[in-house]
XYZ file of N, CA and C in Angstrom:
720
model
N -35.510 67.827 -12.336
C -34.965 69.186 -12.262
C -34.146 69.476 -13.518
N -34.452 70.583 -14.185
C -33.771 70.933 -15.418
C -32.440 71.625 -15.140
N -31.443 71.311 -15.974
C -30.120 71.915 -15.863
C -29.935 72.947 -16.967
N -29.612 74.169 -16.570
C -29.476 75.290 -17.499
C -28.019 75.750 -17.538
N -27.468 75.863 -18.727
C -26.143 76.460 -18.902
C -26.334 77.944 -19.172
N -25.717 78.775 -18.344
C -25.885 80.230 -18.414
C -24.528 80.905 -18.448
N -24.284 81.721 -19.461
C -23.030 82.469 -19.507
C -23.237 83.878 -18.966
N -22.144 84.451 -18.449
C -22.214 85.804 -17.905
C -22.993 85.870 -16.611
N -22.791 84.882 -15.737
C -23.583 84.763 -14.499
C -23.059 85.601 -13.353
N -21.909 86.255 -13.517
C -21.252 86.895 -12.376
C -21.786 88.287 -12.056
N -22.534 88.900 -12.995
C -22.995 90.273 -12.759
C -24.148 90.601 -13.696
N -24.754 91.762 -13.468
C -25.772 92.279 -14.364
C -26.957 91.358 -14.520
N -27.546 91.386 -15.711
C -28.751 90.604 -15.961
C -28.479 89.112 -15.835
N -27.268 88.658 -16.171
C -26.947 87.239 -16.044
C -27.022 86.757 -14.614
N -26.564 87.590 -13.691
C -26.617 87.217 -12.270
C -28.054 87.191 -11.775
N -28.861 88.137 -12.245
C -30.278 88.158 -11.869
C -30.993 86.927 -12.422
N -30.672 86.546 -13.659
C -31.250 85.336 -14.245
C -30.852 84.114 -13.428
N -29.578 84.027 -13.047
C -29.120 82.882 -12.255
C -29.902 82.755 -10.964
N -30.082 83.847 -10.236
C -30.813 83.806 -8.967
C -32.263 83.398 -9.175
N -32.897 83.948 -10.218
C -34.291 83.612 -10.474
C -34.452 82.127 -10.788
N -33.574 81.592 -11.632
C -33.670 80.179 -12.000
C -33.426 79.276 -10.802
N -32.442 79.609 -9.997
C -32.149 78.796 -8.817
C -33.309 78.816 -7.831
N -33.941 79.959 -7.689
C -35.095 80.060 -6.789
C -36.325 79.359 -7.340
N -36.299 79.039 -8.633
C -37.401 78.309 -9.256
C -37.027 76.861 -9.537
N -36.117 76.337 -8.731
C -35.727 74.915 -8.693
C -35.078 74.394 -9.970
N -34.424 75.270 -10.716
C -33.563 74.819 -11.795
C -32.157 74.583 -11.231
N -31.404 73.714 -11.878
C -29.968 73.646 -11.658
C -29.297 74.578 -12.654
N -28.270 75.285 -12.220
C -27.593 76.253 -13.084
C -26.105 75.953 -13.138
N -25.581 75.894 -14.359
C -24.137 75.875 -14.589
C -23.785 77.241 -15.143
N -23.078 78.027 -14.366
C -22.737 79.381 -14.771
C -21.321 79.469 -15.293
N -21.133 80.271 -16.321
C -19.806 80.478 -16.914
C -19.525 81.967 -17.006
N -18.400 82.375 -16.453
C -17.896 83.739 -16.647
C -16.391 83.718 -16.446
N -15.761 84.840 -16.739
C -14.295 84.861 -16.725
C -13.705 84.604 -15.359
N -14.362 85.094 -14.325
C -13.791 84.890 -12.990
C -14.881 84.880 -11.929
N -14.604 84.160 -10.892
C -15.493 84.062 -9.745
C -15.462 85.374 -8.958
N -16.569 85.745 -8.309
C -16.596 86.925 -7.457
C -17.441 86.634 -6.212
N -17.642 87.646 -5.377
C -18.368 87.440 -4.127
C -19.822 87.045 -4.366
N -20.420 87.595 -5.428
C -21.805 87.251 -5.742
C -21.930 85.776 -6.098
N -20.950 85.269 -6.850
C -20.932 83.852 -7.188
C -20.775 83.006 -5.927
N -19.872 83.424 -5.059
C -19.660 82.681 -3.811
C -20.943 82.594 -2.996
N -21.697 83.688 -2.953
C -22.948 83.684 -2.179
C -23.963 82.702 -2.767
N -24.052 82.659 -4.090
C -24.971 81.709 -4.716
C -24.542 80.269 -4.456
N -23.244 80.024 -4.504
C -22.738 78.675 -4.222
C -23.087 78.259 -2.796
N -22.912 79.169 -1.850
C -23.228 78.868 -0.447
C -24.722 78.623 -0.267
N -25.543 79.409 -0.965
C -26.988 79.326 -0.773
C -27.610 78.106 -1.447
N -27.121 77.766 -2.650
C -27.805 76.737 -3.435
C -27.024 75.436 -3.576
N -25.804 75.395 -3.044
C -25.058 74.143 -2.983
C -24.891 73.466 -4.328
N -25.232 72.185 -4.390
C -24.990 71.385 -5.590
C -25.884 71.787 -6.766
N -26.882 72.605 -6.535
C -27.731 73.051 -7.644
C -27.088 74.156 -8.472
N -25.946 74.670 -7.990
C -25.266 75.745 -8.717
C -23.784 75.424 -8.853
N -23.329 75.405 -10.096
C -21.922 75.177 -10.392
C -21.410 76.343 -11.220
N -20.280 76.911 -10.790
C -19.694 78.001 -11.559
C -18.384 77.531 -12.180
N -18.202 77.843 -13.463
C -16.976 77.515 -14.191
C -16.310 78.802 -14.652
N -15.044 78.979 -14.313
C -14.269 80.119 -14.816
C -13.817 79.817 -16.243
N -14.188 80.672 -17.171
C -13.756 80.477 -18.554
C -13.854 81.788 -19.302
N -12.831 82.092 -20.099
C -12.822 83.289 -20.931
C -13.353 82.916 -22.308
N -14.534 83.412 -22.647
C -15.188 83.049 -23.898
C -14.503 83.625 -25.134
N -13.468 84.419 -24.932
C -12.662 84.832 -26.082
C -11.932 83.637 -26.686
N -11.722 82.603 -25.889
C -11.039 81.391 -26.346
C -12.043 80.474 -27.041
N -12.321 80.768 -28.293
C -13.304 79.990 -29.049
C -12.843 78.556 -29.242
N -11.562 78.379 -29.495
C -11.032 77.037 -29.771
C -11.177 76.096 -28.582
N -11.278 76.650 -27.377
C -11.368 75.811 -26.188
C -12.782 75.408 -25.814
N -13.788 75.870 -26.578
C -15.178 75.566 -26.238
C -15.434 74.062 -26.249
N -14.857 73.352 -27.191
C -15.064 71.901 -27.268
C -14.608 71.219 -25.993
N -13.395 71.535 -25.535
C -12.890 70.935 -24.300
C -13.708 71.367 -23.094
N -14.125 72.632 -23.056
C -14.959 73.112 -21.964
C -16.235 72.278 -21.871
N -16.876 72.070 -23.003
C -18.109 71.286 -22.992
C -17.832 69.832 -22.597
N -16.867 69.193 -23.266
C -16.644 67.761 -23.060
C -16.185 67.429 -21.643
N -15.322 68.268 -21.069
C -14.687 67.909 -19.799
C -15.306 68.572 -18.576
N -16.055 69.681 -18.769
C -16.616 70.365 -17.603
C -18.137 70.472 -17.624
N -18.712 70.689 -18.813
C -20.166 70.859 -18.892
C -20.881 69.522 -19.032
N -20.444 68.701 -19.970
C -21.121 67.432 -20.248
C -21.261 66.541 -19.017
N -20.216 66.425 -18.164
C -20.368 65.579 -16.980
C -21.450 66.045 -16.010
N -21.888 67.291 -16.123
C -22.918 67.838 -15.233
C -24.319 67.719 -15.830
N -24.404 67.201 -17.049
C -25.660 67.160 -17.788
C -26.537 65.995 -17.410
N -27.567 65.706 -18.258
C -27.865 66.352 -19.540
C -28.303 67.804 -19.401
N -28.034 68.574 -20.447
C -28.352 69.994 -20.452
C -29.723 70.202 -21.093
N -30.598 70.917 -20.398
C -31.948 71.165 -20.893
C -32.078 72.504 -21.617
N -31.168 73.434 -21.337
C -31.260 74.742 -21.987
C -29.926 75.472 -21.898
N -29.724 76.359 -22.843
C -28.540 77.205 -22.897
C -28.994 78.649 -22.999
N -28.578 79.464 -22.035
C -28.878 80.899 -22.057
C -27.576 81.641 -22.318
N -27.456 82.196 -23.509
C -26.257 82.928 -23.905
C -26.433 84.398 -23.548
N -25.837 84.787 -22.443
C -25.969 86.162 -21.960
C -24.660 86.937 -22.013
N -23.524 86.261 -21.907
C -22.230 86.942 -21.821
C -21.952 87.763 -23.074
N -21.410 88.958 -22.882
C -21.073 89.821 -24.019
C -20.116 90.902 -23.566
N -19.342 91.390 -24.506
C -18.532 92.577 -24.271
C -18.911 93.607 -25.325
N -18.672 94.867 -25.021
C -19.046 95.945 -25.939
C -17.800 96.680 -26.415
N -17.737 96.902 -27.702
C -16.727 97.772 -28.296
C -17.480 98.952 -28.888
N -17.446 100.071 -28.164
C -18.221 101.251 -28.545
C -17.308 102.292 -29.190
N -17.659 102.704 -30.385
C -16.930 103.785 -31.064
C -17.689 104.111 -32.346
N -17.380 105.255 -32.931
C -18.000 105.584 -34.203
C -17.302 104.799 -35.311
N -18.006 104.593 -36.394
C -17.537 103.684 -37.447
C -16.227 104.147 -38.071
N -16.013 105.454 -38.182
C -14.785 105.943 -38.810
C -13.554 105.695 -37.940
N -13.749 105.289 -36.678
C -12.632 104.934 -35.798
C -12.466 103.422 -35.646
N -13.215 102.645 -36.411
C -13.227 101.195 -36.248
C -11.817 100.617 -36.325
N -11.506 99.741 -35.346
C -10.207 99.060 -35.301
C -10.441 97.555 -35.296
N -9.615 96.825 -36.009
C -9.849 95.401 -36.223
C -9.698 94.562 -34.959
N -8.670 94.821 -34.151
C -8.405 93.950 -32.999
C -9.571 93.911 -32.008
N -10.079 95.066 -31.535
C -11.218 94.986 -30.620
C -12.476 94.448 -31.281
N -12.621 94.682 -32.588
C -13.770 94.135 -33.308
C -13.716 92.613 -33.320
N -12.556 92.070 -33.609
C -12.401 90.615 -33.637
C -12.610 90.008 -32.249
N -12.095 90.663 -31.221
C -12.290 90.164 -29.857
C -13.768 90.127 -29.505
N -14.491 91.187 -29.854
C -15.909 91.233 -29.546
C -16.661 90.135 -30.285
N -16.316 89.881 -31.527
C -16.986 88.810 -32.274
C -16.667 87.434 -31.698
N -15.467 87.242 -31.197
C -15.145 85.953 -30.580
C -16.021 85.699 -29.358
N -16.169 86.719 -28.517
C -16.964 86.572 -27.297
C -18.458 86.553 -27.584
N -18.923 87.473 -28.401
C -20.362 87.699 -28.582
C -21.010 86.785 -29.612
N -20.223 86.286 -30.576
C -20.814 85.538 -31.689
C -20.214 84.139 -31.831
N -18.896 84.065 -31.994
C -18.302 82.777 -32.331
C -18.423 81.760 -31.192
N -18.140 82.181 -29.958
C -18.268 81.253 -28.834
C -19.714 80.795 -28.623
N -20.706 81.696 -28.655
C -22.087 81.218 -28.545
C -22.499 80.257 -29.659
N -22.021 80.505 -30.869
C -22.324 79.576 -31.957
C -21.737 78.199 -31.682
N -20.484 78.164 -31.248
C -19.844 76.883 -30.954
C -20.519 76.198 -29.777
N -20.873 76.958 -28.758
C -21.544 76.359 -27.607
C -22.904 75.810 -28.006
N -23.620 76.526 -28.853
C -24.906 76.036 -29.335
C -24.744 74.695 -30.048
N -23.693 74.575 -30.826
C -23.398 73.313 -31.515
C -23.339 72.151 -30.531
N -22.570 72.311 -29.461
C -22.387 71.205 -28.521
C -23.618 70.985 -27.645
N -24.334 72.058 -27.320
C -25.546 71.891 -26.513
C -26.623 71.177 -27.312
N -26.770 71.499 -28.580
C -27.748 70.783 -29.405
C -27.355 69.317 -29.540
N -26.076 69.038 -29.709
C -25.632 67.638 -29.743
C -25.989 66.925 -28.436
N -25.805 67.620 -27.323
C -26.150 67.060 -26.018
C -27.654 66.755 -25.961
N -28.466 67.683 -26.449
C -29.917 67.490 -26.449
C -30.318 66.326 -27.331
N -29.699 66.195 -28.482
C -30.017 65.083 -29.375
C -29.612 63.751 -28.764
N -28.462 63.731 -28.120
C -27.970 62.500 -27.483
C -28.940 62.005 -26.418
N -29.476 62.944 -25.635
C -30.360 62.576 -24.526
C -31.846 62.702 -24.882
N -32.120 62.967 -26.174
C -33.508 63.145 -26.633
C -34.244 64.198 -25.787
N -33.532 65.290 -25.521
C -34.064 66.392 -24.723
C -34.763 67.404 -25.617
N -35.994 67.740 -25.293
C -36.682 68.816 -25.994
C -36.320 70.124 -25.284
N -35.209 70.691 -25.718
C -34.593 71.781 -24.979
C -34.831 73.149 -25.586
N -34.121 74.119 -25.009
C -34.321 75.520 -25.384
C -32.983 76.245 -25.420
N -32.830 77.099 -26.415
C -31.672 77.982 -26.534
C -32.194 79.413 -26.513
N -31.587 80.254 -25.682
C -31.999 81.657 -25.594
C -30.766 82.542 -25.684
N -30.801 83.494 -26.599
C -29.731 84.474 -26.722
C -30.242 85.824 -26.230
N -29.417 86.531 -25.462
C -29.754 87.892 -25.046
C -29.185 88.864 -26.077
N -30.051 89.652 -26.674
C -29.652 90.587 -27.723
C -29.652 92.009 -27.169
N -29.897 92.971 -28.019
C -29.884 94.378 -27.619
C -30.797 95.178 -28.534
N -31.465 96.156 -27.965
C -32.340 97.019 -28.748
C -31.563 97.795 -29.805
N -30.252 97.903 -29.643
C -29.438 98.617 -30.628
C -29.472 97.951 -31.998
N -29.882 96.667 -32.056
C -30.033 96.000 -33.346
C -31.178 96.628 -34.139
N -32.200 97.101 -33.441
C -33.445 97.489 -34.081
C -33.650 98.994 -34.171
N -32.901 99.747 -33.409
C -32.967 101.208 -33.502
C -31.566 101.755 -33.263
N -31.068 102.550 -34.173
C -29.671 102.930 -34.148
C -29.287 103.820 -32.981
N -28.050 103.631 -32.471
C -27.458 104.498 -31.460
C -26.038 104.830 -31.900
N -25.702 106.078 -31.825
C -24.357 106.503 -32.209
C -23.313 105.764 -31.379
N -22.337 105.186 -32.036
C -21.243 104.504 -31.361
C -21.478 103.030 -31.105
N -22.668 102.521 -31.446
C -22.978 101.122 -31.140
C -23.105 100.245 -32.383
N -22.678 100.727 -33.530
C -22.849 99.966 -34.770
C -22.154 98.611 -34.702
N -20.921 98.573 -34.196
C -20.170 97.320 -34.171
C -20.788 96.343 -33.163
N -21.144 96.853 -31.979
C -21.780 96.009 -30.970
C -23.115 95.469 -31.482
N -23.921 96.339 -32.072
C -25.220 95.928 -32.595
C -25.075 94.858 -33.662
N -24.007 94.932 -34.437
C -23.819 93.933 -35.498
C -23.618 92.537 -34.919
N -22.981 92.430 -33.745
C -22.793 91.110 -33.133
C -24.136 90.553 -32.658
N -24.969 91.406 -32.102
C -26.268 90.953 -31.620
C -27.203 90.630 -32.788
N -27.089 91.391 -33.867
C -27.863 91.073 -35.059
C -27.497 89.709 -35.626
N -26.207 89.378 -35.577
C -25.764 88.061 -36.032
C -26.396 86.951 -35.200
N -26.486 87.163 -33.887
C -27.107 86.172 -33.014
C -28.590 86.007 -33.316
N -29.273 87.110 -33.605
C -30.700 87.015 -33.907
C -30.931 86.191 -35.172
N -30.113 86.396 -36.179
C -30.229 85.610 -37.408
C -29.900 84.142 -37.139
N -28.878 83.910 -36.360
C -28.463 82.548 -36.014
C -29.573 81.829 -35.261
N -30.209 82.522 -34.331
C -31.275 81.924 -33.528
C -32.464 81.531 -34.381
N -32.878 82.415 -35.272
C -34.040 82.120 -36.125
C -33.784 80.887 -36.981
N -32.581 80.773 -37.502
C -32.255 79.617 -38.333
C -32.066 78.351 -37.502
N -31.575 78.496 -36.275
C -31.499 77.349 -35.366
C -32.889 76.793 -35.099
N -33.840 77.693 -34.871
C -35.215 77.279 -34.618
C -35.778 76.496 -35.798
N -35.536 76.968 -36.996
C -36.034 76.295 -38.195
C -35.364 74.929 -38.367
N -34.068 74.883 -38.096
C -33.295 73.669 -38.356
C -33.609 72.536 -37.384
N -33.893 72.870 -36.109
C -34.002 71.834 -35.087
C -35.356 71.763 -34.404
N -36.338 72.484 -34.926
C -37.663 72.470 -34.318
C -38.303 71.094 -34.295
N -38.107 70.298 -35.341
C -38.741 68.981 -35.400
C -38.151 68.016 -34.374
N -36.982 68.369 -33.833
C -36.399 67.570 -32.744
C -36.873 68.065 -31.381
N -37.777 69.054 -31.397
C -38.301 69.589 -30.141
C -37.395 70.610 -29.488
N -36.414 71.125 -30.253
C -35.472 72.114 -29.715
C -35.911 73.503 -30.180
N -36.139 74.381 -29.225
C -36.583 75.744 -29.524
C -35.420 76.719 -29.381
N -35.466 77.803 -30.156
C -34.452 78.845 -30.060
C -35.125 80.206 -30.159
N -34.868 81.058 -29.175
C -35.470 82.384 -29.130
C -34.448 83.420 -28.671
N -34.816 84.678 -28.848
C -33.981 85.810 -28.442
C -34.792 86.699 -27.504
N -34.167 87.132 -26.436
C -34.732 88.186 -25.590
C -33.942 89.460 -25.875
N -34.658 90.509 -26.251
C -34.013 91.744 -26.700
C -34.362 92.886 -25.747
N -33.523 93.121 -24.727
C -33.826 94.200 -23.774
C -33.443 95.570 -24.324
N -34.066 96.585 -23.753
C -33.582 97.944 -23.925
C -32.462 98.201 -22.929
N -32.139 99.465 -22.695
C -31.029 99.797 -21.815
C -31.404 99.582 -20.354
N -30.574 98.794 -19.680
C -30.778 98.468 -18.272
C -29.670 99.088 -17.428
N -29.833 99.035 -16.117
C -28.807 99.520 -15.201
C -27.742 98.445 -15.038
N -26.809 98.389 -15.988
C -25.721 97.421 -15.974
C -24.391 98.159 -16.064
N -23.301 97.394 -16.008
C -21.977 98.003 -16.127
C -21.811 98.714 -17.465
N -22.446 98.178 -18.514
C -22.341 98.815 -19.825
C -23.025 100.178 -19.828
N -24.260 100.247 -19.300
C -24.973 101.525 -19.309
C -24.390 102.514 -18.322
N -23.660 102.029 -17.313
C -23.061 102.915 -16.314
C -21.993 103.823 -16.913
N -21.493 103.466 -18.090
C -20.482 104.291 -18.759
C -21.083 105.581 -19.317
N -22.406 105.619 -19.448
C -23.073 106.778 -20.038
C -23.333 107.841 -18.983
N -23.186 109.118 -19.359
C -23.507 110.182 -18.414
C -25.019 110.414 -18.392
N -25.480 111.296 -17.479
C -26.922 111.509 -17.295
C -27.593 111.994 -18.579
N -26.935 112.888 -19.306
C -27.518 113.412 -20.538
C -27.709 112.304 -21.568
N -26.686 111.438 -21.707
C -26.795 110.332 -22.657
C -27.896 109.370 -22.257
N -27.980 109.068 -20.953
C -29.018 108.149 -20.494
C -30.413 108.736 -20.716
N -30.571 110.009 -20.435
C -31.886 110.640 -20.614
C -32.321 110.636 -22.072
N -31.385 110.818 -22.987
C -31.701 110.746 -24.407
C -32.201 109.356 -24.776
N -31.545 108.348 -24.188
C -31.939 106.967 -24.468
C -33.324 106.685 -23.893
N -33.562 107.126 -22.642
C -34.850 106.854 -22.004
C -36.000 107.551 -22.740
N -35.715 108.706 -23.333
C -36.772 109.443 -24.035
C -37.246 108.702 -25.276
N -36.493 107.676 -25.691
C -36.850 106.925 -26.885
C -37.723 105.714 -26.573
N -38.011 105.482 -25.291
C -38.956 104.401 -25.013
C -40.244 104.968 -24.422
N -41.324 104.234 -24.591
C -42.663 104.746 -24.270
C -42.842 105.051 -22.795
N -42.056 104.387 -21.929
C -42.222 104.566 -20.489
C -41.220 105.539 -19.901
N -40.251 105.975 -20.711
C -39.312 107.003 -20.292
C -38.425 106.633 -19.129
N -38.030 105.365 -19.040
C -37.210 104.937 -17.908
C -36.397 103.704 -18.273
N -35.470 103.352 -17.381
C -34.677 102.134 -17.534
C -35.565 100.902 -17.579
N -35.088 99.894 -18.296
C -35.795 98.617 -18.329
C -35.562 97.889 -17.007
N -36.589 97.242 -16.496
C -36.525 96.475 -15.255
C -35.790 95.159 -15.517
N -34.631 94.974 -14.900
C -33.846 93.758 -15.108
C -34.634 92.520 -14.694
N -35.415 92.627 -13.630
C -36.216 91.479 -13.188
C -37.214 91.059 -14.262
N -37.735 92.017 -15.009
C -38.665 91.702 -16.093
C -37.960 90.928 -17.201
N -36.727 91.314 -17.505
C -35.942 90.602 -18.517
C -35.680 89.172 -18.059
N -35.262 89.016 -16.803
C -34.984 87.681 -16.267
C -36.235 86.812 -16.284
N -37.378 87.395 -15.941
C -38.631 86.641 -15.930
C -39.020 86.194 -17.336
N -38.715 87.015 -18.332
C -38.989 86.633 -19.714
C -38.137 85.437 -20.117
N -36.879 85.441 -19.705
C -35.995 84.303 -19.971
C -36.548 83.038 -19.311
N -36.953 83.155 -18.056
C -37.479 81.984 -17.342
C -38.731 81.452 -18.018
N -39.594 82.345 -18.495
C -40.797 81.921 -19.215
C -40.428 81.133 -20.467
N -39.443 81.618 -21.230
C -39.045 80.946 -22.463
C -38.372 79.607 -22.204
N -37.836 79.420 -21.002
C -37.249 78.130 -20.636
C -38.305 77.121 -20.209
N -39.453 77.607 -19.813
C -40.463 76.751 -19.208
C -41.362 76.114 -20.262
N -42.109 75.096 -19.828
C -43.070 74.434 -20.714
C -44.219 75.359 -21.093
N -44.407 76.452 -20.368
C -45.488 77.393 -20.665
C -45.288 78.074 -22.014
N -44.071 78.072 -22.520
C -43.768 78.720 -23.806
C -43.489 77.685 -24.895
N -44.064 76.508 -24.748
C -43.742 75.396 -25.634
C -44.013 75.627 -27.102
N -44.851 76.590 -27.465
C -45.147 76.869 -28.875
C -44.386 78.076 -29.406
N -43.470 78.623 -28.618
C -42.740 79.823 -29.030
C -41.326 79.449 -29.448
N -41.002 79.690 -30.704
C -39.634 79.471 -31.191
C -39.387 80.369 -32.396
N -38.123 80.684 -32.625
C -37.743 81.541 -33.743
C -38.146 82.987 -33.567
N -38.376 83.408 -32.314
C -38.893 84.749 -32.050
C -37.845 85.648 -31.388
N -38.041 86.941 -31.554
C -37.291 87.961 -30.822
C -38.295 88.656 -29.899
N -38.137 88.448 -28.595
C -39.058 89.012 -27.615
C -38.455 90.304 -27.070
N -39.119 91.417 -27.324
C -38.602 92.722 -26.907
C -39.050 93.038 -25.476
N -38.096 93.301 -24.622
C -38.365 93.785 -23.262
C -37.701 95.155 -23.157
N -38.322 96.162 -23.768
C -37.642 97.430 -24.010
C -38.466 98.652 -23.657
N -39.535 98.472 -22.864
C -40.417 99.586 -22.499
C -41.017 100.294 -23.702
N -41.165 99.559 -24.794
C -41.761 100.174 -25.983
C -40.847 101.191 -26.634
N -39.622 100.771 -26.951
C -38.661 101.713 -27.548
C -39.125 102.154 -28.927
N -39.069 103.442 -29.146
C -39.532 104.025 -30.403
C -38.346 104.167 -31.370
């Protein structure tokens, strides 16, 4: 049974990914800032196959201790799914340093540090593992107010491609899943007019199916995708 480290498991697409993986006989170690009722239900349903760790990923310096003292004892780790993210939305002329730095700590620096320790774990156990980062369509097609957020996801896409090149010969794959706008807490901030403008930019004219995104992640974790690495897989309803 493969053990998957998944961040942002408490809600949204991360929670859907957690449920799908658990139902497909993976073990899941979930990380998010705080436990909630959804987490409790998964713990009750899946028992020892699901472990949740409370951790604020803004604390980049603590990633080493988190891995060594809480994650490593539950391993070996077969895959890391970096889903957790926060959004700082504003137009560029209003850019402020403090929220920008916080977003980079959560969205970029912590995933980079976690990738470091997960790859070390894979090398130690000779695991041919997988790293998956969840990105955003805003990297590839501009949206007003999302320049700063998109820049964090763009950094992850570049990091993933180079991770794939660097560690492919060790059997470690790295890919990105890039969804369009889904029904999440982030998209809930948009009014109907804003959402309709966004939907009109994809070929199917509707929200992206979260289950489809989760299924893409599960495929990339499986042996069925053994020849896929260094890729950005778009699950965006054909965004134009």
